[in-house]
Amino acid sequence: MSGANLQVDEDGRLRHFLSIEGLNRGLLTEILDTAESFAGVTAQTVKKVPLLRGKTIVNLFFEASTRTRTTFELAAKRLSADVLNINVDASSATKGETLLDTLRNLEAMHVDMFVVRHAESGAAHFIARNVEPHVSVINAGDGRHAHPTQAMLDMFTIRRVKGPDFGRLRVAIVGDILHSRVARSQIHALNLLNTGEVRVVAPKTLTPIHVETLGVRPYHDLCEGIRDCDVVIMLRLQRERMQGALLPSEHEYYRLFGLTEERLSVAKPDVTVMHPGPINRGVEMDSRVADGPHSVILEQVTHGIAVRMAVMSMAMRQQDRTLEDGA
Ligand code: NCD
C-alpha cells in the first residue's frame, strides 16, 4: 500500500499526504522549504496569511491527540481556513454510523480537507480513495503504519539544527520501533533525504523482523547504538499497542534503554536529542536529558505548525487547480 498514485497528480504535485513512501526527495525538500517560509509567519505578531481563506478543514480524530490536533488546528487558522474539530469517539461512531457515512455527511457540508487520525492502519488511504476529487486528505497518524507530518517536522528540526546535508549525519531512532508509526515514517524520510547512516536501537522484542530491509542498522544495546551519533530520536513505549509480555517491566526497560546524561556522552559532543512526545519521563529518558541542553523537543512542537501549514497549503494549491480545470 504505497499510496503513490493517490498522493501525487500526474505532474508530481501533492494531492493528499498519506505516507512518506511513494514521495520523492524533491517533494520532501519542497515541503521543508515551504515550511521554512512559514516559520517566519508563526513567529510574527500578526500570525495569519490568507492562503486558505474560505476553505473548510475538518480535523477528524478517531484517536486521542493533543500536540498533533492542536498544531494542525493552529496551522489551518494561520492559513485563514475555517476549522472544525470532530472527535469521533464521542460522536457518530458510537451511534453505529459507518466511516463512509460520516464522510459523506461532512462532504455534504462542503469540506475541502480532512485531517485524519485513526487507530487502524490504512484509514487515511481509505478515506482518500472515497472523497470527492477536489477534497484533500492528510494523514495525522494511522495505526502502526505512518505519521508523515511528524516525520517531516522532525526532518525540518534536524535540518535547522544540523544544516541541509543529511549525508554527513548518523541518526539513531531508539525505543519501541515495532509499534511506532513515527519510526516507520522517519526511516523513509531519512533515507529519501540520503542520511549517512540510520540506526534503530531497541530490545529484540520491540524490533520489527527484517528491519534491515528498510535501510537501517539494528542495535540491541543503547550505548553501542547511539555511539558517535549526531541525532538521537527517542520514542515512547506504546503500551496501548503491546499484546502479551514484550517487556519485563518499565523499570527494567529504563535500566537497559533509558537515556541518561551519562549514556548520552558516548554520542557526538554536539548531539541533538529529539522525541515526538508524549514523553514517559523515567521510562525512555531521564528528565535531565529531556530538559537538557541537547534537547530540541519543544522546538519540534513549534516546527509542527510551519510544517503542517506547508503540507496543507501545497495539497490545497493542487486541489484548486483540479477545481479550475473542472470549471
Ligand atoms: C506520536 C503518535 O501519536 O503517533 N505522537 C505524536 O503524534 N506527537 C507518538 C506517540 O504516541 O508516542
Coordinates of C-alpha atoms and ligand atoms in Angstrom, one line a residue:
M1 CA 0.0 0.0 0.0
S2 CA 2.3 2.8 -1.2
G3 CA -0.4 5.3 -2.0
A4 CA 1.9 6.7 -4.6
N5 CA -0.8 7.3 -7.2
L6 CA -3.2 8.6 -4.7
Q7 CA -0.8 11.1 -3.2
V8 CA 0.5 13.0 -6.3
D9 CA -1.0 14.1 -9.5
E10 CA 0.4 13.4 -13.0
D11 CA 2.8 16.4 -12.6
G12 CA 4.1 15.1 -9.3
R13 CA 2.4 17.6 -7.2
L14 CA 1.0 16.8 -3.7
R15 CA -2.7 15.9 -3.7
H16 CA -3.0 14.0 -0.4
F17 CA -0.4 13.5 2.2
L18 CA -0.8 9.9 3.4
S19 CA 2.7 8.4 3.9
I20 CA 6.3 9.2 3.1
E21 CA 6.5 6.1 0.9
G22 CA 5.6 7.0 -2.6
L23 CA 7.0 10.5 -2.4
N24 CA 10.4 11.6 -3.7
R25 CA 13.2 13.7 -2.4
G26 CA 12.2 16.7 -4.4
L27 CA 8.7 16.8 -2.8
L28 CA 10.2 16.4 0.7
T29 CA 12.6 19.2 0.1
E30 CA 9.7 21.4 -1.2
I31 CA 7.8 20.7 2.0
L32 CA 10.8 21.7 4.1
D33 CA 11.4 24.8 2.0
T34 CA 7.8 25.9 2.2
A35 CA 7.7 25.2 5.9
E36 CA 10.8 27.5 6.2
S37 CA 8.9 30.3 4.6
F38 CA 6.0 29.8 7.1
A39 CA 8.3 29.5 10.1
G40 CA 8.6 33.3 9.9
V41 CA 4.9 33.8 9.8
T42 CA 4.3 31.8 13.0
A43 CA 6.9 34.0 14.8
Q44 CA 5.4 37.3 13.7
T45 CA 2.9 39.3 15.9
V46 CA 0.2 39.1 13.2
K47 CA 0.4 35.4 12.6
K48 CA -2.0 34.9 9.6
V49 CA -1.7 34.6 5.9
P50 CA -4.8 34.4 3.7
L51 CA -3.8 31.4 1.6
L52 CA -6.7 29.1 2.6
R53 CA -9.3 31.8 3.2
G54 CA -12.8 30.4 2.5
K55 CA -11.6 26.8 2.9
T56 CA -13.1 24.4 5.4
I57 CA -10.8 21.9 7.1
V58 CA -12.1 19.1 9.3
N59 CA -9.8 17.6 11.9
L60 CA -11.3 14.1 12.1
F61 CA -9.8 12.4 15.1
F62 CA -10.8 8.8 15.9
E63 CA -7.9 8.6 18.4
A64 CA -6.8 10.9 21.2
S65 CA -4.2 13.6 20.5
T66 CA -3.1 16.9 21.9
R67 CA 0.0 18.1 20.1
T68 CA -0.9 16.9 16.7
R69 CA -4.5 18.1 16.7
T70 CA -3.8 21.5 18.2
T71 CA -0.8 22.2 15.8
F72 CA -3.0 21.1 12.8
E73 CA -5.7 23.5 14.1
L74 CA -3.3 26.4 14.6
A75 CA -1.7 25.7 11.2
A76 CA -5.1 25.8 9.5
K77 CA -6.1 29.0 11.3
R78 CA -2.8 30.7 10.4
L79 CA -3.6 29.9 6.8
S80 CA -7.0 31.7 7.4
A81 CA -9.1 28.5 6.9
D82 CA -12.3 27.7 8.9
V83 CA -11.6 24.6 11.1
L84 CA -13.9 22.1 12.6
N85 CA -12.7 19.6 15.2
I86 CA -14.5 16.3 15.3
N87 CA -13.7 13.8 18.0
V88 CA -15.4 10.8 16.5
D89 CA -15.2 8.7 19.7
A90 CA -17.8 11.0 21.2
S91 CA -19.8 11.3 18.0
S92 CA -21.5 9.2 15.3
A93 CA -19.2 6.2 15.5
T94 CA -20.7 5.4 18.9
K95 CA -24.1 5.6 17.3
G96 CA -23.2 3.0 14.7
E97 CA -22.7 5.2 11.7
T98 CA -20.0 3.9 9.3
L99 CA -16.9 5.8 8.4
L100 CA -18.2 6.3 4.9
D101 CA -21.5 7.8 6.3
T102 CA -19.6 10.2 8.5
L103 CA -17.5 11.2 5.5
R104 CA -20.5 11.7 3.2
N105 CA -22.3 13.9 5.7
L106 CA -19.2 16.0 6.2
E107 CA -18.7 16.3 2.5
A108 CA -22.3 17.5 2.1
M109 CA -21.2 20.4 4.3
H110 CA -18.6 21.3 1.6
V111 CA -15.4 20.4 3.4
D112 CA -12.2 21.0 1.4
M113 CA -9.8 18.9 3.5
F114 CA -9.8 16.2 6.1
V115 CA -7.0 15.7 8.6
V116 CA -7.4 12.2 9.8
R117 CA -6.1 10.2 12.8
H118 CA -7.3 6.7 13.2
A119 CA -6.2 3.6 15.2
E120 CA -6.4 1.4 12.0
S121 CA -3.5 1.3 9.6
G122 CA -4.8 2.4 6.2
A123 CA -7.7 4.5 7.4
A124 CA -6.4 7.7 5.7
H125 CA -5.8 5.9 2.4
F126 CA -9.3 4.5 2.6
I127 CA -10.8 8.0 3.1
A128 CA -8.6 9.4 0.3
R129 CA -9.9 6.8 -2.1
N130 CA -13.5 7.7 -1.2
V131 CA -13.6 11.5 -1.1
E132 CA -14.7 13.8 -4.0
P133 CA -11.8 14.7 -6.4
H134 CA -11.4 18.3 -5.1
V135 CA -11.0 17.2 -1.4
S136 CA -7.6 16.5 0.1
V137 CA -6.7 14.1 2.9
I138 CA -3.8 14.5 5.3
N139 CA -2.8 11.5 7.5
A140 CA -2.3 12.6 11.1
G141 CA -1.4 9.0 12.2
D142 CA -2.9 5.7 11.2
G143 CA -2.4 2.7 13.5
R144 CA 1.2 1.5 13.4
H145 CA 1.6 2.5 9.7
A146 CA 2.5 6.1 9.2
H147 CA 2.7 9.6 10.7
P148 CA 4.1 11.6 7.8
T149 CA 3.7 15.1 9.2
Q150 CA 5.5 14.1 12.4
A151 CA 8.4 12.7 10.3
M152 CA 8.5 15.9 8.3
L153 CA 8.6 18.2 11.3
D154 CA 11.4 16.0 12.6
M155 CA 13.3 16.4 9.3
F156 CA 12.7 20.1 9.5
T157 CA 14.1 20.2 13.0
I158 CA 17.2 18.2 12.0
R159 CA 17.8 20.4 9.0
R160 CA 17.5 23.6 11.1
V161 CA 20.0 22.3 13.7
K162 CA 22.4 20.4 11.6
G163 CA 22.1 22.1 8.2
P164 CA 20.9 20.7 4.8
D165 CA 23.5 18.0 4.2
F166 CA 21.9 14.8 5.7
G167 CA 24.6 12.8 4.1
R168 CA 27.1 13.6 6.9
L169 CA 24.7 12.6 9.7
R170 CA 24.4 9.5 11.8
V171 CA 20.9 9.2 13.2
A172 CA 19.7 6.7 15.8
I173 CA 16.0 6.0 16.5
V174 CA 15.6 4.5 19.9
G175 CA 12.7 2.7 21.6
D176 CA 9.6 0.9 20.6
I177 CA 10.2 0.6 16.8
L178 CA 7.8 -2.3 16.4
H179 CA 4.7 -0.3 17.3
S180 CA 5.8 3.1 16.1
R181 CA 4.2 4.7 13.0
V182 CA 6.6 7.6 13.7
A183 CA 9.6 5.4 13.4
R184 CA 8.4 4.0 10.1
S185 CA 7.8 7.4 8.6
Q186 CA 11.1 8.8 9.9
I187 CA 13.1 5.9 8.4
H188 CA 11.5 6.5 5.0
A189 CA 12.1 10.3 5.2
L190 CA 15.7 9.9 6.4
N191 CA 16.5 7.5 3.6
L192 CA 14.9 9.7 1.0
L193 CA 17.0 12.6 2.2
N194 CA 20.1 10.4 1.8
T195 CA 21.1 10.3 5.5
G196 CA 24.6 9.0 6.0
E197 CA 23.5 6.2 8.5
V198 CA 20.2 5.4 10.1
R199 CA 20.2 3.1 13.1
V200 CA 17.3 1.6 15.1
V201 CA 18.0 0.8 18.8
A202 CA 15.6 -1.4 20.7
P203 CA 15.2 -4.7 22.6
K204 CA 14.8 -7.6 20.2
T205 CA 11.1 -7.9 21.2
L206 CA 10.5 -4.4 20.0
T207 CA 12.4 -4.6 16.8
P208 CA 10.4 -5.5 13.6
I209 CA 11.7 -8.6 11.9
H210 CA 13.8 -7.9 8.7
V211 CA 14.1 -4.2 9.7
E212 CA 17.3 -4.0 7.7
T213 CA 15.2 -4.2 4.6
L214 CA 14.0 -0.7 5.4
G215 CA 17.6 0.5 5.1
V216 CA 18.6 0.7 8.8
R217 CA 21.1 -0.9 11.0
P218 CA 19.6 -2.6 14.1
Y219 CA 21.2 -2.4 17.5
H220 CA 20.1 -4.0 20.8
D221 CA 22.5 -2.2 23.1
L222 CA 21.8 1.5 23.8
C223 CA 25.4 2.7 24.1
E224 CA 26.6 0.8 21.0
G225 CA 23.6 2.1 19.1
I226 CA 24.0 5.8 19.9
R227 CA 27.8 5.9 19.9
D228 CA 29.1 8.8 17.7
C229 CA 25.5 9.7 16.6
D230 CA 24.7 13.3 15.6
V231 CA 21.0 12.9 16.3
V232 CA 19.2 10.6 18.8
I233 CA 15.5 10.3 18.4
M234 CA 13.7 8.7 21.4
L235 CA 10.3 7.1 21.1
R236 CA 7.6 6.3 23.6
L237 CA 6.8 2.8 24.7
Q238 CA 3.5 2.2 23.0
R239 CA 1.9 0.3 25.9
E240 CA -1.6 0.5 24.3
R241 CA -0.4 -1.4 21.2
M242 CA 1.5 -4.1 23.0
Q243 CA -0.1 -7.5 23.2
G244 CA 1.4 -10.0 25.7
A245 CA 4.6 -9.7 27.6
L246 CA 7.1 -8.0 25.3
L247 CA 8.9 -6.3 28.2
P248 CA 9.8 -7.5 31.7
S249 CA 8.9 -4.1 33.3
E250 CA 9.3 -0.3 32.7
H251 CA 11.9 -0.3 35.4
E252 CA 13.9 -2.9 33.6
Y253 CA 13.4 -1.1 30.2
Y254 CA 14.8 2.1 31.8
R255 CA 17.8 0.2 33.2
L256 CA 18.7 -1.0 29.8
F257 CA 17.4 1.5 27.3
G258 CA 16.6 4.7 29.3
L259 CA 18.6 7.7 28.0
T260 CA 20.6 9.3 30.8
E261 CA 23.2 12.1 30.6
E262 CA 26.0 9.6 31.2
R263 CA 24.9 7.3 28.4
L264 CA 24.4 10.3 26.1
S265 CA 28.1 11.1 26.5
V266 CA 29.0 8.4 24.0
A267 CA 27.2 10.2 21.2
K268 CA 28.8 13.2 19.4
P269 CA 29.5 16.1 21.8
D270 CA 27.0 18.3 19.8
V271 CA 24.4 15.5 19.6
T272 CA 20.7 16.6 19.2
V273 CA 18.1 14.7 21.2
M274 CA 14.5 14.5 19.9
H275 CA 11.2 13.0 21.0
P276 CA 7.8 13.3 19.2
G277 CA 6.0 13.3 22.6
P278 CA 4.3 12.4 24.8
I279 CA 7.4 11.6 26.9
N280 CA 7.4 9.0 29.6
R281 CA 9.9 10.6 31.9
G282 CA 11.9 8.0 33.8
V283 CA 10.9 5.3 31.3
E284 CA 12.6 6.1 28.0
M285 CA 14.5 9.1 29.2
D286 CA 15.7 11.0 32.2
S287 CA 14.3 14.5 32.8
R288 CA 17.8 15.9 32.8
V289 CA 18.1 14.8 29.2
A290 CA 14.6 15.8 28.2
D291 CA 15.0 19.3 29.6
G292 CA 18.8 19.5 29.0
P293 CA 21.0 21.5 26.5
H294 CA 20.9 18.8 23.7
S295 CA 17.1 18.5 23.7
V296 CA 15.0 20.2 20.9
I297 CA 11.8 18.5 22.0
L298 CA 9.8 21.8 22.3
E299 CA 11.3 23.2 19.1
Q300 CA 9.8 20.1 17.4
V301 CA 6.4 21.1 18.7
T302 CA 6.8 24.7 17.3
H303 CA 8.0 23.4 14.0
G304 CA 4.9 21.2 13.7
I305 CA 2.9 24.3 12.9
A306 CA 5.0 25.6 10.0
V307 CA 5.4 22.0 8.5
R308 CA 1.6 21.4 8.7
M309 CA 1.0 24.8 7.1
A310 CA 3.3 23.7 4.3
V311 CA 1.6 20.4 3.7
M312 CA -1.9 21.8 3.8
S313 CA -1.2 24.7 1.5
M314 CA 0.6 22.5 -1.0
A315 CA -2.2 20.0 -1.2
M316 CA -4.8 22.7 -1.4
R317 CA -2.9 24.5 -4.2
Q318 CA -3.1 21.3 -6.2
Q319 CA -6.8 20.9 -5.4
D320 CA -7.6 24.4 -6.5
R321 CA -6.1 23.5 -9.9
T322 CA -8.4 20.5 -10.0
L323 CA -11.4 22.8 -9.4
E324 CA -10.3 25.3 -12.1
D325 CA -9.7 22.5 -14.6
G326 CA -13.2 21.2 -14.0
A327 CA -14.9 24.6 -14.2
Ligands
NCD1 C1 3.0 10.1 18.3 C2 1.8 9.4 17.8 O1 0.7 9.7 18.2 O2 2.0 8.6 16.9 N1 2.8 11.3 19.0 C3 2.6 12.5 18.3 O3 2.0 12.5 17.3 N2 3.1 13.6 18.9 C4 3.9 9.2 19.1 C5 3.3 8.6 20.3 O4 2.1 8.5 20.5 O5 4.2 8.0 21.0

